[in-house]
Coordinates of C-alpha atoms in Angstrom, one line a residue:
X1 CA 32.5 33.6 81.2
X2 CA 31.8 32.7 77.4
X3 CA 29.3 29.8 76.4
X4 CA 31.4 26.7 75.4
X5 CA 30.8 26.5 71.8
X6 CA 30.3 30.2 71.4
X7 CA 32.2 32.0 68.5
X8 CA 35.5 33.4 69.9
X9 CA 35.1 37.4 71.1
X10 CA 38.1 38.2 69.3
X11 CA 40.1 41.4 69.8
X12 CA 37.6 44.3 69.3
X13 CA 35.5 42.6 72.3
X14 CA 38.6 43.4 74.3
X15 CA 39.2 47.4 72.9
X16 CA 35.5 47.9 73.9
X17 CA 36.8 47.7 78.0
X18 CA 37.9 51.5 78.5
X19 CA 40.5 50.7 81.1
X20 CA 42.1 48.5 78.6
X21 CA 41.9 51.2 76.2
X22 CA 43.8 52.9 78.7
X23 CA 46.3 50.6 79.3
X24 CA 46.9 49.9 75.5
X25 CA 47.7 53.8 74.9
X26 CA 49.8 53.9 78.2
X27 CA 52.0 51.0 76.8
X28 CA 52.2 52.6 73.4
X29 CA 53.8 55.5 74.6
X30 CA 55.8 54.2 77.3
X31 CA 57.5 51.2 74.3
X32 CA 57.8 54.2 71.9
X33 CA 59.9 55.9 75.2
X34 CA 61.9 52.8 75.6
X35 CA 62.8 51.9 71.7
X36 CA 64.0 55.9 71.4
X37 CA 65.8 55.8 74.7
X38 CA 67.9 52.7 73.5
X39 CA 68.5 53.6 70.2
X40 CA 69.4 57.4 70.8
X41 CA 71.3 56.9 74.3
X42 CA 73.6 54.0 72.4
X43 CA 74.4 56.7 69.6
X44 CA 75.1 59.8 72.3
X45 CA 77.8 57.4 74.2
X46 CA 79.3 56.3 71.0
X47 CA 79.8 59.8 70.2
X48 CA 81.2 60.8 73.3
X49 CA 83.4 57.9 73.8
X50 CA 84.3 56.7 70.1
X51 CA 84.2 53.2 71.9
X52 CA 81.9 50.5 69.7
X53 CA 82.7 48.8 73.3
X54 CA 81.0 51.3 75.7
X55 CA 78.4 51.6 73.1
X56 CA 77.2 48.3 73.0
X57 CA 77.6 48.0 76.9
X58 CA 74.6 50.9 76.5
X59 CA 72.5 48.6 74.9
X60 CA 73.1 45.5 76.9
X61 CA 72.2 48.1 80.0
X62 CA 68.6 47.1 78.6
X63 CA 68.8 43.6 79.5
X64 CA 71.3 43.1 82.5
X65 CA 69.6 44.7 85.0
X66 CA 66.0 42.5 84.6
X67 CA 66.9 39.7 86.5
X68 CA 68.1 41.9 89.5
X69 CA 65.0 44.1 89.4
X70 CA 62.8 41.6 88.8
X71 CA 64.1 39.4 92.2
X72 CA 64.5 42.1 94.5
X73 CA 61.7 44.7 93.3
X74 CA 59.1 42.5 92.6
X75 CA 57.2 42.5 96.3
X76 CA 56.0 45.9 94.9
X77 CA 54.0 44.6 92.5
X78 CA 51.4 43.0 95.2
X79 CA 52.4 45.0 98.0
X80 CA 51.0 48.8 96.7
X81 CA 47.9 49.4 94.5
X82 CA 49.3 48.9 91.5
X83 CA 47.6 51.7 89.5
X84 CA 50.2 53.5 92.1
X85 CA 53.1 51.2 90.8
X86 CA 52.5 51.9 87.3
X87 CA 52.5 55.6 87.5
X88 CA 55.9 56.0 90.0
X89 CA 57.5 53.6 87.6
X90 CA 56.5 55.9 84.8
X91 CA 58.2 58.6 86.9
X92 CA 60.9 57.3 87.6
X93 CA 61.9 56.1 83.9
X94 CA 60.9 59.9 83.2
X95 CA 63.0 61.0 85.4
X96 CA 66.3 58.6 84.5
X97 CA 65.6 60.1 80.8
X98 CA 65.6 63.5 82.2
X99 CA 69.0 63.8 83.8
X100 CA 70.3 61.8 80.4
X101 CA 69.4 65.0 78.7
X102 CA 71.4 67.2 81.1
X103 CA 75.2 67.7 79.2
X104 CA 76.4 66.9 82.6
X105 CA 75.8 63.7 82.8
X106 CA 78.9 61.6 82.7
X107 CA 79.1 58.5 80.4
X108 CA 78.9 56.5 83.6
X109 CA 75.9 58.2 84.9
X110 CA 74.4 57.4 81.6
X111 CA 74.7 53.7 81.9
X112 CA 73.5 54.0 85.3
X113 CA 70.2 55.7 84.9
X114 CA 70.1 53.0 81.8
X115 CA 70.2 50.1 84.4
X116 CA 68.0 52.2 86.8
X117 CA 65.2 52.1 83.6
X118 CA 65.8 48.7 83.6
X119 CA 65.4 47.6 86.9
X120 CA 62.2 48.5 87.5
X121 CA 61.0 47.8 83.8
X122 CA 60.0 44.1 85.3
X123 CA 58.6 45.5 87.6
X124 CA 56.1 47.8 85.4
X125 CA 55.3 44.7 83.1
X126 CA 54.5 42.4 86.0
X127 CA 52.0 44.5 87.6
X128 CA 50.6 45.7 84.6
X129 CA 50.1 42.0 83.1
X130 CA 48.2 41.2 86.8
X131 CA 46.0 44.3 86.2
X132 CA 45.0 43.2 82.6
X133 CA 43.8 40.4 84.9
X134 CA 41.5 42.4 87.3
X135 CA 40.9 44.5 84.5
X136 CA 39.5 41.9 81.4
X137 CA 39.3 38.7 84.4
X138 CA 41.1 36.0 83.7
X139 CA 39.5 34.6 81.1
X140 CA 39.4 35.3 77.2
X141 CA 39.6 38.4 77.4
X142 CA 42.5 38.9 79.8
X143 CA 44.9 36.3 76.9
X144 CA 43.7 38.7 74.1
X145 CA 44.4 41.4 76.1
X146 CA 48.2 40.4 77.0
X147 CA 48.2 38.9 73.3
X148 CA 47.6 42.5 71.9
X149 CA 50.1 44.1 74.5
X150 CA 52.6 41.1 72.9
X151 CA 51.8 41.9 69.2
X152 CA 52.2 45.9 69.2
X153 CA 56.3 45.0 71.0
X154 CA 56.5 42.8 68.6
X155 CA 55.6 45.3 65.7
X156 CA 58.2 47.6 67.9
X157 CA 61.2 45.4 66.5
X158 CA 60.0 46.1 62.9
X159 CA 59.1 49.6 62.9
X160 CA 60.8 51.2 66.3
X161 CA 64.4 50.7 65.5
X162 CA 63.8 52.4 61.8
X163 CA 61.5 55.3 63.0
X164 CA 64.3 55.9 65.6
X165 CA 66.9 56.2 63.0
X166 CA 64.9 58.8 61.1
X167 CA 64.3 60.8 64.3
X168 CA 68.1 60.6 64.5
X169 CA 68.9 61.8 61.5
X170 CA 66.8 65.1 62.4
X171 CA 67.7 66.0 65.8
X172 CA 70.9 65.2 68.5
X173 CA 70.5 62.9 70.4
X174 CA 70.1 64.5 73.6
X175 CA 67.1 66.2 72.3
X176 CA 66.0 62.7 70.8
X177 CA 66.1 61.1 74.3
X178 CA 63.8 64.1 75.8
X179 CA 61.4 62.9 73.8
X180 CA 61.0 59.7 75.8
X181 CA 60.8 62.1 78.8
X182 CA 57.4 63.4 77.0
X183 CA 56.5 59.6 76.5
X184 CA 56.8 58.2 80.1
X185 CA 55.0 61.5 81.3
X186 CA 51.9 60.5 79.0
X187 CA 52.0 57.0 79.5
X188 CA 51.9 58.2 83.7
X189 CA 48.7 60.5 83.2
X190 CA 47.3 58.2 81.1
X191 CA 47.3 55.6 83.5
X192 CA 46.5 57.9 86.7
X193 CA 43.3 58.8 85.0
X194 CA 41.9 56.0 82.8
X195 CA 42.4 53.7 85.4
X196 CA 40.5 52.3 88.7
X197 CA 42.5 52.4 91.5
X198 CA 42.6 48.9 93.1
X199 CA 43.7 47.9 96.6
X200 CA 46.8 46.2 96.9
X201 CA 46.6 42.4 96.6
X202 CA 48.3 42.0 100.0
X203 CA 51.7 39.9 100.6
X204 CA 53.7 40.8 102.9
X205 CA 52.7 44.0 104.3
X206 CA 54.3 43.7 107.3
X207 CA 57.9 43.1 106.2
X208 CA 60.1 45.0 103.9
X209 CA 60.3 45.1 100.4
X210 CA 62.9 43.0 99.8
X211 CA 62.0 40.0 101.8
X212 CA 58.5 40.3 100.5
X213 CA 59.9 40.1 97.2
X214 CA 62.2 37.3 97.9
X215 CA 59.5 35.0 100.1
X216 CA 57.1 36.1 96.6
X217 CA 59.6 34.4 94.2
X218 CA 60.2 31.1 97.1
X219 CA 56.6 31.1 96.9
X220 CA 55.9 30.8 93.3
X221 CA 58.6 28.6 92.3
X222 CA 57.5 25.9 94.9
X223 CA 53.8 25.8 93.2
X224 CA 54.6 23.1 91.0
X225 CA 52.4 23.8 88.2
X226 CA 53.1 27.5 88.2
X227 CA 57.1 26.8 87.8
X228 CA 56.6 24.5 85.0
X229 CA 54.8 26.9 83.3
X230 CA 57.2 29.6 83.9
X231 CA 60.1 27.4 82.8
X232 CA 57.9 27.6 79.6
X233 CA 57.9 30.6 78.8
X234 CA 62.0 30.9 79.5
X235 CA 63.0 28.4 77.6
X236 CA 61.9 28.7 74.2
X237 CA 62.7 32.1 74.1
X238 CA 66.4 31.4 75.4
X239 CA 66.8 29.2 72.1
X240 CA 64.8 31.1 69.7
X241 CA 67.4 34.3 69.8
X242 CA 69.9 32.5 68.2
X243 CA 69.4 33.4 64.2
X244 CA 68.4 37.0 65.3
X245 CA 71.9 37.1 67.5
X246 CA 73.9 35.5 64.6
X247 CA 71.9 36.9 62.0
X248 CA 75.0 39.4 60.4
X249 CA 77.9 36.7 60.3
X250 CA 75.6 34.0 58.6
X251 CA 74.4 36.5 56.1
X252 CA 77.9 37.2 55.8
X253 CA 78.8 33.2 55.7
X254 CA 76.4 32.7 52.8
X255 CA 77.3 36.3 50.8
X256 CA 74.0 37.3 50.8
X257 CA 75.4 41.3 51.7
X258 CA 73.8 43.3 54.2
X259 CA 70.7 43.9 53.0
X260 CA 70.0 40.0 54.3
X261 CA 70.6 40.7 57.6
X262 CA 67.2 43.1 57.7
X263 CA 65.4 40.0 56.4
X264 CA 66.6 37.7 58.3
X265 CA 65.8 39.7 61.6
X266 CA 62.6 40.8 60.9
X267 CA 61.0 37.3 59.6
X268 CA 60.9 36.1 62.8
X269 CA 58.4 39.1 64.2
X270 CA 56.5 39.1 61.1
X271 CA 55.7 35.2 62.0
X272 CA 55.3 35.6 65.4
X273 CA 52.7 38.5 64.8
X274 CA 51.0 36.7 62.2
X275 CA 50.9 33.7 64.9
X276 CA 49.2 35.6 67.8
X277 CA 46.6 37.3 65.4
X278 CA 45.3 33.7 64.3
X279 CA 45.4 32.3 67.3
X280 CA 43.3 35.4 68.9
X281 CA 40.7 35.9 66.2
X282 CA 40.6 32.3 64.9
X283 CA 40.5 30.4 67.7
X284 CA 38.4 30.2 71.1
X285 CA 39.5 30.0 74.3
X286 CA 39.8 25.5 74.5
X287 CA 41.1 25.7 70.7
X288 CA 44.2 27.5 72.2
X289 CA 44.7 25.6 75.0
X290 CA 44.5 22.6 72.4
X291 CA 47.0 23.9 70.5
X292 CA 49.6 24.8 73.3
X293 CA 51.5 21.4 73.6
X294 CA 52.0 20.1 70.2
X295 CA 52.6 23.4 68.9
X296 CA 55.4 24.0 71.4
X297 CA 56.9 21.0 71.1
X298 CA 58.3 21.7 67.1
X299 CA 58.3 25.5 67.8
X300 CA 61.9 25.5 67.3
X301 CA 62.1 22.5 64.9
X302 CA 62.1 25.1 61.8
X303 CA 65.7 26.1 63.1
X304 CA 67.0 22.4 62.4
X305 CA 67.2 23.7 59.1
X306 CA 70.3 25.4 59.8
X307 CA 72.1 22.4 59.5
X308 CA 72.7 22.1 55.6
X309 CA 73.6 25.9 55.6
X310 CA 70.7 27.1 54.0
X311 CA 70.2 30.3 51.7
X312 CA 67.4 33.1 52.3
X313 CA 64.8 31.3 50.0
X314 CA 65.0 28.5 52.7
X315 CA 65.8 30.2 55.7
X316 CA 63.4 33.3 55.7
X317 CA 60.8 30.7 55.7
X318 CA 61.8 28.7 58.7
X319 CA 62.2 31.6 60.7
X320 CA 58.8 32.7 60.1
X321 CA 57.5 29.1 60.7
X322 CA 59.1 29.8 64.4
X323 CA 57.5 32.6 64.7
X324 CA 54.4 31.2 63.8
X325 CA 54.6 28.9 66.1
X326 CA 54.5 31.6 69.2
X327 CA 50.4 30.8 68.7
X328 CA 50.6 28.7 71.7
X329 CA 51.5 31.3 74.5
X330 CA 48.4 32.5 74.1
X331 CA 46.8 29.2 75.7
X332 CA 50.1 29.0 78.0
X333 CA 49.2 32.6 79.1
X334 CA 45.7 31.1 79.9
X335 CA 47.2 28.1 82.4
X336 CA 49.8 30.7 83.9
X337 CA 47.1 32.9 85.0
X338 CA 44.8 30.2 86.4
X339 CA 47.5 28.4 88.4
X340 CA 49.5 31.0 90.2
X341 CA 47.0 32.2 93.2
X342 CA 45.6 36.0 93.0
X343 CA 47.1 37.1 95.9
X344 CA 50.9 35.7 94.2
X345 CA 49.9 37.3 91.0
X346 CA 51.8 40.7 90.5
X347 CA 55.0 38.8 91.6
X348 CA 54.8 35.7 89.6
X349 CA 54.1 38.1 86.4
X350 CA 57.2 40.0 87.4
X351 CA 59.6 37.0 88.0
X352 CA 58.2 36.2 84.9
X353 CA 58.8 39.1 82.7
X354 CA 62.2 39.6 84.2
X355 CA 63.1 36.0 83.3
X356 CA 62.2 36.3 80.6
X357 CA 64.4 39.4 79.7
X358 CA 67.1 37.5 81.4
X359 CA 67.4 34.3 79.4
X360 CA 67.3 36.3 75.9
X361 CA 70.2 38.0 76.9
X362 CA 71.7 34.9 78.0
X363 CA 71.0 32.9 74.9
X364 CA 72.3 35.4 72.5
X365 CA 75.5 35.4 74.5
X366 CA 75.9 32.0 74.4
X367 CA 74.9 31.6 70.7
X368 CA 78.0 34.5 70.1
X369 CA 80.0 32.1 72.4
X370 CA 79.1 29.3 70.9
X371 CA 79.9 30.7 67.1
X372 CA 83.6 31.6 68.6
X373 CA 84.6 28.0 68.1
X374 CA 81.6 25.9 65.5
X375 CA 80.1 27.7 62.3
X376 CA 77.4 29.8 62.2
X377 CA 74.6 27.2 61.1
X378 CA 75.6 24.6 63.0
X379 CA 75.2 26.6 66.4
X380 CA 71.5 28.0 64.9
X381 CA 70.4 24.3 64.3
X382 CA 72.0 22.8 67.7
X383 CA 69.6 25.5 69.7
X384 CA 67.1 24.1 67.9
X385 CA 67.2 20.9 68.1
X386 CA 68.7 21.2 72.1
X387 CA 66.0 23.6 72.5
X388 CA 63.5 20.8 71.6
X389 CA 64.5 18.3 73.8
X390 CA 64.4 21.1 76.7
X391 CA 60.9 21.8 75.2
X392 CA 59.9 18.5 75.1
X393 CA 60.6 17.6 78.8
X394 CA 58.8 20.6 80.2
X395 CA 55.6 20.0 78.4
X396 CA 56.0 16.3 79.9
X397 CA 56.0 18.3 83.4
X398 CA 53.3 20.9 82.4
X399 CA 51.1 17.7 81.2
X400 CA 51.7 15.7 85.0
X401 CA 50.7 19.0 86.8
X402 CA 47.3 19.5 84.9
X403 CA 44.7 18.9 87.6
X404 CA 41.9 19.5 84.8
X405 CA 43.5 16.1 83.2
X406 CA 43.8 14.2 86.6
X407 CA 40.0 15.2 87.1
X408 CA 38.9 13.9 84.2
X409 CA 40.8 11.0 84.2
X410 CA 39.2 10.6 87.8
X411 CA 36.0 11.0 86.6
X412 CA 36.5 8.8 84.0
X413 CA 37.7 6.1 86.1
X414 CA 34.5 6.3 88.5
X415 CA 32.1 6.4 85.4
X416 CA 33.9 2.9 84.2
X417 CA 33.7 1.8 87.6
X418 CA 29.7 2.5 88.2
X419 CA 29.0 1.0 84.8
X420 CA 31.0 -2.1 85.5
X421 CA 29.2 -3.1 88.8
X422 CA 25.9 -1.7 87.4
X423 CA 23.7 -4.7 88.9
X424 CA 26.6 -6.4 90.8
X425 CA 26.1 -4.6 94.2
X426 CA 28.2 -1.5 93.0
X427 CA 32.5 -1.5 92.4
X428 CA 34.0 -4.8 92.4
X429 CA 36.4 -5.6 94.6
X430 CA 39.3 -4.5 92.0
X431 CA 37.5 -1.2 91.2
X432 CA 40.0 1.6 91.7
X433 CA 37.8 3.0 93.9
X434 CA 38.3 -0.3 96.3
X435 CA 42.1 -0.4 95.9
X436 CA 42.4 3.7 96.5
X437 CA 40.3 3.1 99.7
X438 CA 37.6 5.7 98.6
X439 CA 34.2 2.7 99.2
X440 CA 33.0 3.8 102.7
X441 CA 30.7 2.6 104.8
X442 CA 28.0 4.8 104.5
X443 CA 25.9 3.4 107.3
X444 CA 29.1 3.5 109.9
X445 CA 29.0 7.0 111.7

């Protein structure tokens, strides 16, 4: 553990572990597989079907299948080693990729082995997330880690989609999807021999996947602390997709052309990159945590702006202001890991991730729904100012389930107490210590 007070490790502390090293390549790789896999396997169905319909079903194949996978798959996570986990879902996402090459493949085969990726793509990111964790501990280290795991997906959505488009434009793209067989291959060997294998944490052994998987996610959401947090980490991000999902008809609604609709998507990364980079090399491990609730509680106040129909001088801003804001997971990432117990761990980051996969889809659908019958900016600014409120009573939860607080409050209360009957014979009478029954007899056996 670091010295209170010391100067914060920052991120080059963390690149000196060798099994993060590891993990950090593997994850490169395997998000280069996934961005080249979407992009190329949306363009091959739209050639072969003409449909913009069937196209964009192969896209939302990505996010459909999370919250399925993520139930019913996520036992696996605790239940094997999970160096073992990591490298069969490797091969298995190789695998899916490979049969999308073959000319064989029927559209509907190709949105199957989509879902198939899918599915156990929670699955992959819970039980790598718990391995950062027995990897860096759970400490400093192990929120830099995940932070640096967030920043490079996040740098994904800038460069991924373009540098797709360019390997597009030079090869089919059957050929362009066997690259991400090459990726998932890598990102397996990688794995399989820069890490440690670990024994499985346990959890259910004796039963079968599923149940495992399903007493895991019963288990998790009746810890009381652990499900506010997780409800944290939904929420926000169910309300903060709405200007990226609505970003082409309000650039259309304010005739700023096409060209806006780059801008307005990518401000929002840029911020939230810029965000977790402070936050890691600025900050220590209790300025985070500091940070986390008044932070998150106007994360999404920047949208509000929405609401007097703002240009791109005014709204480019605001949308990097929210992404700005995404400092605070890396304290919220700190509480998650120290109140779900070890042995729950893989699960809860898997329920977690797929959630969290889950809600973004749901959120853009509903801010598409929502744009059907009120303009553009008025939906933009009602998720953020509904998304506040939602905010706002969760932190109220997170704050109640903080045993740190209630122990210092405790502590506080007894140091009161043993001051104000210094020289009176001890507590008064009307001491809480007196009215919570806690003066004993100490002579009495």
């Amino acid at each position: 553990m670091r010295r209170e007070g010391a100067p914060p490790a920052g991120y080059r502390a963390v690149f000196q572990v060798r099994e993060f090293r590891a993990v950090f390549a593997a994850h490169l790789m395997s998000l280069l597989g996934v961005v080249v896999c979407e992009i190329s396997l949306t363009v091959l169905v739209y050639d072969l079907t003409g449909s913009p319909l069937m196209s964009a079903l192969a896209f939302a194949a990505g996010f459909l299948p999370y919250l399925l996978g993520g139930t019913l798959l996520a036992g696996a996570a605790d239940r094997y080693p999970a160096r073992r986990v990591l490298v069969v879902c490797d091969l298995v996402c190789a695998a899916c990729a490979a049969l999308m090459v073959l000319p064989a493949t029927p559209v509907a085969g190709l949105l199957a082995l989509r879902c198939a990726v899918a599915a156990v793509s929670p699955v992959f990111s819970g039980t790598r997330i718990a391995t950062l964790a027995d990897i860096l501990g759970d400490g400093d280290l192990f929120v830099l880690g995940r932070s640096l795991l967030r920043i490079v997906s996040q740098s994904a959505l800038l460069v991924g989609f373009g540098a797709g488009g360019v390997l597009l434009a030079l090869m089919p793209a059957r050929a362009a999807i066997g690259i991400t067989v090459v990726t998932f291959l890598g990102s397996a060997v990688v794995l399989r021999l820069g890490t440690r294998r670990r024994p499985a944490r346990g959890g259910g052994a004796g039963g079968t996947l599923l149940r495992d998987s399903l007493l895991g996610a019963r288990a998790v959401f009746a810890h009381r602390r652990a499900r506010a947090l997780m409800l944290m980490f939904w929420v926000p991000p169910a309300f903060v997709v709405a200007p990226e999902a609505l970003a082409a008809p309000y650039a259309d609604r304010i005739g700023a052309g096409t060209a806006a609709v780059g801008l307005l998507m990518c401000a929002m990364p840029v911020g939230h990159i810029a965000g977790e980079l402070w936050a890691g090399s600025a900050l220590g491990p209790r300025g985070r945590e500091r940070i986390v609730v008044p932070v998150a509680a106007v994360c999404l106040l920047p949208l509000a702006v929405y609401a007097v129909r703002p240009g791109l001088p005014l709204a480019v801003p605001a949308l990097l202001l929210t992404g700005l804001a995404s400092a605070y997971t890396l304290g919220l990432d700190q509480w998650f890991v120290e109140a779900v117990p070890e042995e729950l761990r893989g699960r809860a980051m898997t329920v977690m991730t797929a959630g969290m996969m889950t809600v973004q889809g749901v959120g853009m659908a509903a801010a598409g729904l929502a744009a059907e019958f009120l303009p553009v900016h008025h939906v933009v600014a009602g998720f953020g100012i509904v998304g506040t409120g939602c905010v706002l009573a969760l932190l109220r939860e997170v704050r109640r389930t903080d045993d740190r607080r209630t122990e210092v409050r405790r502590t506080e209360v007894r140091r009161t107490n043993v001051l104000d009957g210094a020289g009176k014979g001890g507590p008064g009478p009307n001491s809480t210590e007196a009215r919570d029954g806690d003066v004993h007899d100490m002579t009495g056996r």
